[in-house]
């Protein structure tokens, strides 16, 4: 790097020039925010607070969408009532030291909405567990080393499910504490309804096949770049 | 009775166009958008008497007066940005994550003395 380039990168808060290997599509949420700010009239631009993300109403000047680096715990045949069990892992070591995390939102995406045929009486149950122990790839996690974070049931699985993980994500800044999450989606009978038979289970779980991926949207505030700005005339 | 050298409009303190192209600095493979932006810069004179358009501080008015009386001893006030606006940059980081980052004070909208 030339001296000028490294100084310019530094002024942009970057310690080095990034070198992406497999660029991914730009998440629509980021593109929308970018376009909205770009099209602001200049008279409004300097009024817009670059150190606040008004779309999420939190302080911040850096928004990242982190890809999930976890793996499925089991694939293929649903077990018990379980349709999907996946370890989620987001590498938060990309956050620079002077950044304060102000929000973390998990998004679970499906390629389409999934509806039960009516009258079947079954619901999807989604659970997110925080794990305190790492298990080998493909091995089910140790039941005792996990803490239930979220438990929700859905009659229909929507295309996109959002969960606020700001509290948990703050702990993940410490590398050794970041053991990810376990996501489980199962099918259960509604109150009183009978549990699905295994064949039925297979077909109900099939709608989970529309599972696409998970990502974590993280908002941080760079203390260096969001100091109190100089008094304006 | 001090002498006022003639100042043409074009060299008064004001923003000058400056376009920063990210591909010129070889950053096009990691910056997604924009491809560049109009950063501008301030250049020009702050002559006595300072007119209202020159967005000047009281001190600058004082300094131009002293400069007009003693040009060798006291320089003219500086022409600097007085109104700036932020830009947003979308880029890939080293882990192929997409990052949207807002930077304050990146575009010079107005200059002043």
Tab-separated table of C-alpha atoms in Angstrom:
chain	number	residue	atom	x	y	z
A	1	UNK	CA	0.000	0.000	0.000
A	2	UNK	CA	1.229	3.499	-0.667
A	3	UNK	CA	1.465	5.721	2.361
A	4	UNK	CA	-1.397	7.839	1.068
A	5	UNK	CA	-3.594	4.796	0.612
A	6	UNK	CA	-2.943	3.438	4.077
A	7	UNK	CA	-3.591	6.886	5.616
A	8	UNK	CA	-6.819	7.203	3.651
A	9	UNK	CA	-7.933	3.714	4.751
A	10	UNK	CA	-7.078	4.649	8.325
A	11	UNK	CA	-9.182	7.796	8.079
A	12	UNK	CA	-12.027	5.556	6.930
A	13	UNK	CA	-11.556	3.482	10.061
A	14	UNK	CA	-10.080	0.517	8.216
A	15	UNK	CA	-6.842	-1.041	9.387
A	16	UNK	CA	-6.236	-2.702	6.009
A	17	UNK	CA	-7.622	-2.892	2.489
A	18	UNK	CA	-10.260	-5.655	2.477
A	19	UNK	CA	-9.816	-8.443	-0.072
A	20	UNK	CA	-13.132	-10.247	-0.477
A	21	UNK	CA	-12.861	-13.812	-1.790
A	22	UNK	CA	-16.427	-14.783	-2.678
A	23	UNK	CA	-18.534	-11.614	-2.751
A	24	UNK	CA	-22.130	-12.348	-1.727
A	25	UNK	CA	-25.247	-10.507	-2.925
A	26	UNK	CA	-25.878	-7.258	-1.064
A	27	UNK	CA	-28.617	-7.798	1.552
A	28	UNK	CA	-31.702	-5.830	0.535
A	29	UNK	CA	-31.970	-4.155	3.946
A	30	UNK	CA	-28.510	-2.574	3.507
A	31	UNK	CA	-29.170	-1.578	-0.093
A	32	UNK	CA	-32.419	0.136	0.933
A	33	UNK	CA	-30.723	2.120	3.721
A	34	UNK	CA	-27.835	3.052	1.405
A	35	UNK	CA	-30.169	4.218	-1.375
A	36	UNK	CA	-32.325	6.193	1.054
A	37	UNK	CA	-29.342	8.086	2.425
A	38	UNK	CA	-27.876	8.619	-1.029
A	39	UNK	CA	-31.060	10.186	-2.337
A	40	UNK	CA	-31.467	12.556	0.635
A	41	UNK	CA	-31.361	16.201	-0.601
A	42	UNK	CA	-28.008	17.795	0.408
A	43	UNK	CA	-29.833	20.304	2.637
A	44	UNK	CA	-31.111	17.372	4.660
A	45	UNK	CA	-27.936	15.314	4.409
A	46	UNK	CA	-25.955	17.259	6.959
A	47	UNK	CA	-28.962	17.170	9.257
A	48	UNK	CA	-29.171	13.372	8.975
A	49	UNK	CA	-27.213	11.950	11.876
A	50	UNK	CA	-24.549	9.729	10.366
A	51	UNK	CA	-24.020	8.287	13.814
A	52	UNK	CA	-27.530	6.953	14.235
A	53	UNK	CA	-29.413	4.292	12.275
A	54	UNK	CA	-32.893	5.736	12.213
A	55	UNK	CA	-34.256	2.608	10.489
A	56	UNK	CA	-33.587	0.682	13.727
A	57	UNK	CA	-33.625	3.713	16.022
A	58	UNK	CA	-30.277	2.890	17.577
A	59	UNK	CA	-26.943	4.732	17.687
A	60	UNK	CA	-24.514	3.445	15.112
A	61	UNK	CA	-22.590	4.289	11.952
A	62	UNK	CA	-21.615	0.790	10.849
A	63	UNK	CA	-24.119	-1.876	9.834
A	64	UNK	CA	-22.830	-5.355	8.994
A	65	UNK	CA	-24.703	-8.426	7.816
A	66	UNK	CA	-22.668	-11.413	9.034
A	67	UNK	CA	-23.008	-14.721	7.254
A	68	UNK	CA	-23.757	-17.813	9.375
A	69	UNK	CA	-20.682	-20.064	9.566
A	70	UNK	CA	-22.479	-22.840	11.453
A	71	UNK	CA	-23.499	-26.293	10.201
A	72	UNK	CA	-26.510	-28.583	10.340
A	73	UNK	CA	-26.447	-30.924	13.302
A	74	UNK	CA	-28.348	-33.576	11.374
A	75	UNK	CA	-29.602	-33.779	7.828
A	76	UNK	CA	-32.168	-35.895	6.033
A	77	UNK	CA	-34.478	-37.973	8.235
A	78	UNK	CA	-36.417	-35.906	10.808
A	79	UNK	CA	-35.954	-37.229	14.327
A	80	UNK	CA	-38.715	-37.327	16.864
A	81	UNK	CA	-40.660	-34.195	16.123
A	82	UNK	CA	-37.532	-32.408	15.026
A	83	UNK	CA	-37.465	-31.114	11.449
A	84	UNK	CA	-34.302	-29.035	11.584
A	85	UNK	CA	-31.415	-28.668	14.004
A	86	UNK	CA	-28.641	-26.285	13.077
A	87	UNK	CA	-25.700	-24.710	14.814
A	88	UNK	CA	-25.493	-20.972	14.104
A	89	UNK	CA	-22.141	-19.250	14.369
A	90	UNK	CA	-21.374	-15.597	13.575
A	91	UNK	CA	-17.796	-14.387	13.656
A	92	UNK	CA	-17.904	-11.105	15.587
A	93	UNK	CA	-14.141	-10.784	15.663
A	94	UNK	CA	-14.537	-8.654	12.506
A	95	UNK	CA	-15.743	-5.810	14.748
A	96	UNK	CA	-12.897	-3.365	15.383
A	97	UNK	CA	-11.849	-2.606	18.960
A	98	UNK	CA	-13.266	0.910	19.193
A	99	UNK	CA	-16.731	-0.148	18.043
A	100	UNK	CA	-19.647	-0.357	20.503
A	101	UNK	CA	-22.324	-2.933	19.560
A	102	UNK	CA	-25.768	-1.329	19.771
A	103	UNK	CA	-27.966	-3.912	18.070
A	104	UNK	CA	-27.849	-7.481	16.735
A	105	UNK	CA	-30.784	-8.965	14.840
A	106	UNK	CA	-30.953	-12.577	13.678
A	107	UNK	CA	-32.853	-13.253	10.464
A	108	UNK	CA	-34.000	-16.777	9.549
A	109	UNK	CA	-35.008	-16.882	5.881
A	110	UNK	CA	-37.174	-19.319	3.994
A	111	UNK	CA	-37.638	-19.261	0.276
A	112	UNK	CA	-41.420	-18.963	0.722
A	113	UNK	CA	-44.127	-18.899	3.352
A	114	UNK	CA	-45.075	-22.360	4.554
A	115	UNK	CA	-48.657	-23.088	5.443
A	116	UNK	CA	-50.153	-26.214	6.951
A	117	UNK	CA	-53.172	-27.545	5.176
A	118	UNK	CA	-55.906	-26.355	7.489
A	119	UNK	CA	-57.405	-28.678	10.055
A	120	UNK	CA	-54.261	-30.614	10.669
A	121	UNK	CA	-53.829	-28.969	14.055
A	122	UNK	CA	-50.031	-29.011	13.966
A	123	UNK	CA	-47.810	-25.991	14.603
A	124	UNK	CA	-44.154	-25.266	13.988
A	125	UNK	CA	-42.113	-24.697	17.092
A	126	UNK	CA	-38.882	-22.733	16.874
A	127	UNK	CA	-36.299	-22.749	19.647
A	128	UNK	CA	-32.986	-20.976	19.921
A	129	UNK	CA	-30.489	-22.230	22.502
A	130	UNK	CA	-27.304	-20.600	23.647
A	131	UNK	CA	-24.642	-23.266	24.020
A	132	UNK	CA	-21.858	-23.263	26.561
A	133	UNK	CA	-20.075	-26.258	25.098
A	134	UNK	CA	-18.908	-27.076	21.606
A	135	UNK	CA	-20.022	-30.429	20.154
A	136	UNK	CA	-18.360	-32.254	17.273
A	137	UNK	CA	-19.698	-31.699	13.754
A	138	UNK	CA	-22.841	-33.690	13.192
A	139	UNK	CA	-23.122	-34.728	16.839
A	140	UNK	CA	-26.229	-33.571	18.690
A	141	UNK	CA	-25.414	-30.892	21.299
A	142	UNK	CA	-25.272	-31.877	24.922
A	143	UNK	CA	-28.727	-31.140	26.318
A	144	UNK	CA	-27.286	-29.862	29.576
A	145	UNK	CA	-24.896	-27.375	28.066
A	146	UNK	CA	-27.492	-25.181	26.481
A	147	UNK	CA	-29.801	-22.444	27.661
A	148	UNK	CA	-33.137	-21.689	25.996
A	149	UNK	CA	-33.103	-18.150	24.579
A	150	UNK	CA	-36.169	-18.035	22.353
A	151	UNK	CA	-39.195	-20.321	22.069
A	152	UNK	CA	-41.952	-19.454	19.596
A	153	UNK	CA	-44.624	-21.390	17.801
A	154	UNK	CA	-46.009	-20.554	14.386
A	155	UNK	CA	-49.060	-21.820	12.598
A	156	UNK	CA	-47.403	-20.579	9.432
A	157	UNK	CA	-43.696	-20.146	8.790
A	158	UNK	CA	-43.112	-16.705	7.309
A	159	UNK	CA	-40.484	-15.997	4.688
A	160	UNK	CA	-38.365	-14.107	7.186
A	161	UNK	CA	-38.259	-14.404	10.990
A	162	UNK	CA	-36.422	-11.755	13.022
A	163	UNK	CA	-35.057	-12.126	16.557
A	164	UNK	CA	-33.299	-9.495	18.664
A	165	UNK	CA	-30.032	-10.995	19.960
A	166	UNK	CA	-28.363	-7.762	21.100
A	167	UNK	CA	-27.738	-9.053	24.626
A	168	UNK	CA	-26.229	-12.377	23.572
A	169	UNK	CA	-24.163	-10.867	20.734
A	170	UNK	CA	-22.380	-8.538	23.113
A	171	UNK	CA	-20.897	-11.587	24.843
A	172	UNK	CA	-19.750	-12.942	21.491
A	173	UNK	CA	-17.261	-10.103	21.202
A	174	UNK	CA	-15.079	-12.228	23.477
A	175	UNK	CA	-13.851	-14.923	21.107
A	176	UNK	CA	-13.790	-17.680	23.742
A	177	UNK	CA	-17.392	-16.949	24.720
A	178	UNK	CA	-18.697	-17.186	21.184
A	179	UNK	CA	-19.960	-20.761	20.877
A	180	UNK	CA	-22.881	-19.810	18.687
A	181	UNK	CA	-26.491	-20.906	19.006
A	182	UNK	CA	-28.510	-24.002	18.272
A	183	UNK	CA	-31.596	-23.484	16.140
A	184	UNK	CA	-34.297	-26.132	16.282
A	185	UNK	CA	-37.533	-26.182	14.310
A	186	UNK	CA	-39.955	-28.933	15.175
A	187	UNK	CA	-43.575	-29.776	14.565
A	188	UNK	CA	-45.951	-30.424	17.422
A	189	UNK	CA	-49.632	-30.965	17.850
A	190	UNK	CA	-51.684	-27.951	18.818
A	191	UNK	CA	-53.296	-28.243	22.294
A	192	UNK	CA	-55.184	-31.472	22.380
A	193	UNK	CA	-54.310	-32.422	18.795
A	194	UNK	CA	-52.547	-35.735	18.397
A	195	UNK	CA	-48.817	-35.753	17.681
A	196	UNK	CA	-48.174	-36.314	13.953
A	197	UNK	CA	-47.401	-39.850	12.869
A	198	UNK	CA	-43.924	-40.381	11.403
A	199	UNK	CA	-45.159	-40.428	7.806
A	200	UNK	CA	-47.147	-37.272	8.455
A	201	UNK	CA	-44.075	-35.826	10.181
A	202	UNK	CA	-42.050	-36.375	7.050
A	203	UNK	CA	-44.535	-34.394	4.962
A	204	UNK	CA	-44.893	-31.626	7.542
A	205	UNK	CA	-41.132	-31.307	7.865
A	206	UNK	CA	-40.931	-31.079	4.081
A	207	UNK	CA	-42.167	-27.498	4.319
A	208	UNK	CA	-39.026	-26.723	6.313
A	209	UNK	CA	-37.098	-27.541	3.150
A	210	UNK	CA	-37.764	-23.968	2.147
A	211	UNK	CA	-35.228	-23.019	4.836
A	212	UNK	CA	-32.696	-20.759	3.071
A	213	UNK	CA	-30.190	-19.370	5.519
A	214	UNK	CA	-29.606	-17.314	8.633
A	215	UNK	CA	-27.699	-14.063	8.960
A	216	UNK	CA	-26.968	-11.625	11.771
A	217	UNK	CA	-27.386	-7.884	11.223
A	218	UNK	CA	-25.076	-6.048	13.629
A	219	UNK	CA	-25.077	-2.278	14.247
A	220	UNK	CA	-22.038	-0.722	15.912
A	221	UNK	CA	-20.928	2.798	16.788
A	222	UNK	CA	-17.341	3.715	16.043
A	223	UNK	CA	-16.157	5.811	18.998
A	224	UNK	CA	-13.360	7.196	16.852
A	225	UNK	CA	-15.580	8.416	14.047
A	226	UNK	CA	-18.562	9.446	16.122
A	227	UNK	CA	-16.836	11.715	18.598
A	228	UNK	CA	-18.775	14.887	19.375
A	229	UNK	CA	-18.434	16.727	16.043
A	230	UNK	CA	-16.713	20.106	16.106
A	231	UNK	CA	-18.993	23.089	16.796
A	232	UNK	CA	-20.450	24.202	13.520
A	233	UNK	CA	-20.698	27.907	12.618
B	1	UNK	CA	-6.656	55.039	2.412
B	2	UNK	CA	-5.181	51.506	2.150
B	3	UNK	CA	-4.994	50.129	-1.418
B	4	UNK	CA	-7.623	47.420	-2.306
B	5	UNK	CA	-6.267	45.070	-4.974
B	6	UNK	CA	-9.078	44.120	-7.390
B	7	UNK	CA	-10.491	40.608	-6.608
B	8	UNK	CA	-12.403	38.798	-9.297
B	9	UNK	CA	-15.420	36.722	-8.259
B	10	UNK	CA	-13.847	33.476	-9.399
B	11	UNK	CA	-11.035	33.531	-6.833
B	12	UNK	CA	-13.150	34.325	-3.817
B	13	UNK	CA	-13.338	31.645	-1.131
B	14	UNK	CA	-15.828	28.980	-2.281
B	15	UNK	CA	-16.182	25.207	-2.866
B	16	UNK	CA	-14.303	23.802	-5.826
B	17	UNK	CA	-15.342	20.614	-7.552
B	18	UNK	CA	-13.330	17.513	-6.676
B	19	UNK	CA	-14.577	14.074	-7.646
B	20	UNK	CA	-13.015	11.102	-5.791
B	21	UNK	CA	-13.136	7.963	-7.892
B	22	UNK	CA	-12.627	4.763	-5.886
B	23	UNK	CA	-11.566	2.846	-8.979
B	24	UNK	CA	-8.782	5.394	-9.521
B	25	UNK	CA	-7.315	4.300	-6.190
B	26	UNK	CA	-7.849	0.619	-7.038
B	27	UNK	CA	-10.635	0.034	-4.554
B	28	UNK	CA	-13.310	-1.134	-6.965
B	29	UNK	CA	-13.038	-4.809	-5.954
B	30	UNK	CA	-14.068	-4.248	-2.346
B	31	UNK	CA	-16.230	-1.105	-2.498
B	32	UNK	CA	-19.681	-2.032	-3.757
B	33	UNK	CA	-21.144	1.499	-3.916
B	34	UNK	CA	-20.758	4.345	-4.647
B	35	UNK	CA	-18.090	4.152	-7.375
B	36	UNK	CA	-16.972	7.578	-6.287
B	37	UNK	CA	-18.367	10.767	-4.928
B	38	UNK	CA	-18.084	14.570	-5.210
B	39	UNK	CA	-15.960	15.540	-2.198
B	40	UNK	CA	-15.101	19.131	-3.283
B	41	UNK	CA	-12.612	21.364	-1.438
B	42	UNK	CA	-12.332	25.006	-0.409
B	43	UNK	CA	-10.122	27.467	-2.175
B	44	UNK	CA	-10.106	31.248	-2.679
B	45	UNK	CA	-9.387	34.578	-1.129
B	46	UNK	CA	-10.847	36.216	1.917
B	47	UNK	CA	-10.326	39.833	0.974
B	48	UNK	CA	-11.223	42.984	2.906
B	49	UNK	CA	-14.045	43.840	3.293
B	50	UNK	CA	-15.481	40.371	3.861
B	51	UNK	CA	-18.932	40.210	2.355
B	52	UNK	CA	-21.767	38.278	3.958
B	53	UNK	CA	-21.535	35.583	1.281
B	54	UNK	CA	-18.154	34.608	2.621
B	55	UNK	CA	-19.636	33.016	5.728
B	56	UNK	CA	-16.978	34.564	7.888
B	57	UNK	CA	-16.380	34.569	11.632
B	58	UNK	CA	-15.970	37.868	13.460
B	59	UNK	CA	-12.338	37.054	13.905
B	60	UNK	CA	-11.923	36.642	10.145
B	61	UNK	CA	-13.422	40.108	9.609
B	62	UNK	CA	-10.881	41.494	12.093
B	63	UNK	CA	-8.002	39.624	10.454
B	64	UNK	CA	-8.843	40.854	6.937
B	65	UNK	CA	-8.859	44.392	8.249
B	66	UNK	CA	-5.445	43.976	9.852
B	67	UNK	CA	-4.195	42.246	6.677
B	68	UNK	CA	-5.347	45.166	4.575
B	69	UNK	CA	-3.339	47.493	6.800
B	70	UNK	CA	-0.277	45.271	7.160
B	71	UNK	CA	-0.303	42.664	4.390
B	72	UNK	CA	3.217	41.492	5.164
B	73	UNK	CA	2.685	41.029	8.855
B	74	UNK	CA	-0.759	39.359	8.976
B	75	UNK	CA	-1.996	36.873	6.369
B	76	UNK	CA	-5.508	36.729	5.016
B	77	UNK	CA	-7.953	34.432	6.902
B	78	UNK	CA	-8.160	30.848	5.622
B	79	UNK	CA	-10.838	29.558	3.314
B	80	UNK	CA	-12.220	26.434	5.043
B	81	UNK	CA	-15.265	24.114	4.920
B	82	UNK	CA	-18.129	25.421	7.082
B	83	UNK	CA	-20.870	23.033	6.053
B	84	UNK	CA	-20.198	19.385	5.306
B	85	UNK	CA	-22.404	16.365	4.782
B	86	UNK	CA	-21.917	12.632	5.317
B	87	UNK	CA	-21.655	9.831	2.795
B	88	UNK	CA	-22.372	6.129	3.071
B	89	UNK	CA	-20.141	3.423	1.661
B	90	UNK	CA	-21.183	-0.190	1.034
B	91	UNK	CA	-18.245	-2.583	0.971
B	92	UNK	CA	-17.085	-6.160	1.561
B	93	UNK	CA	-14.864	-6.821	4.558
B	94	UNK	CA	-12.191	-9.491	4.737
B	95	UNK	CA	-14.740	-12.117	5.714
B	96	UNK	CA	-16.992	-11.407	2.702
B	97	UNK	CA	-19.554	-9.755	5.002
B	98	UNK	CA	-21.359	-6.759	3.499
B	99	UNK	CA	-20.811	-3.587	5.533
B	100	UNK	CA	-22.684	-0.285	5.281
B	101	UNK	CA	-20.719	2.474	6.890
B	102	UNK	CA	-21.644	6.135	7.326
B	103	UNK	CA	-18.953	8.753	7.432
B	104	UNK	CA	-19.573	12.230	8.728
B	105	UNK	CA	-18.131	15.374	7.144
B	106	UNK	CA	-17.070	13.843	3.834
B	107	UNK	CA	-18.579	16.328	1.356
B	108	UNK	CA	-17.829	20.067	1.386
B	109	UNK	CA	-21.108	21.884	0.805
B	110	UNK	CA	-20.085	25.382	1.869
B	111	UNK	CA	-16.838	27.279	2.495
B	112	UNK	CA	-16.150	30.274	4.692
B	113	UNK	CA	-13.376	32.475	6.010
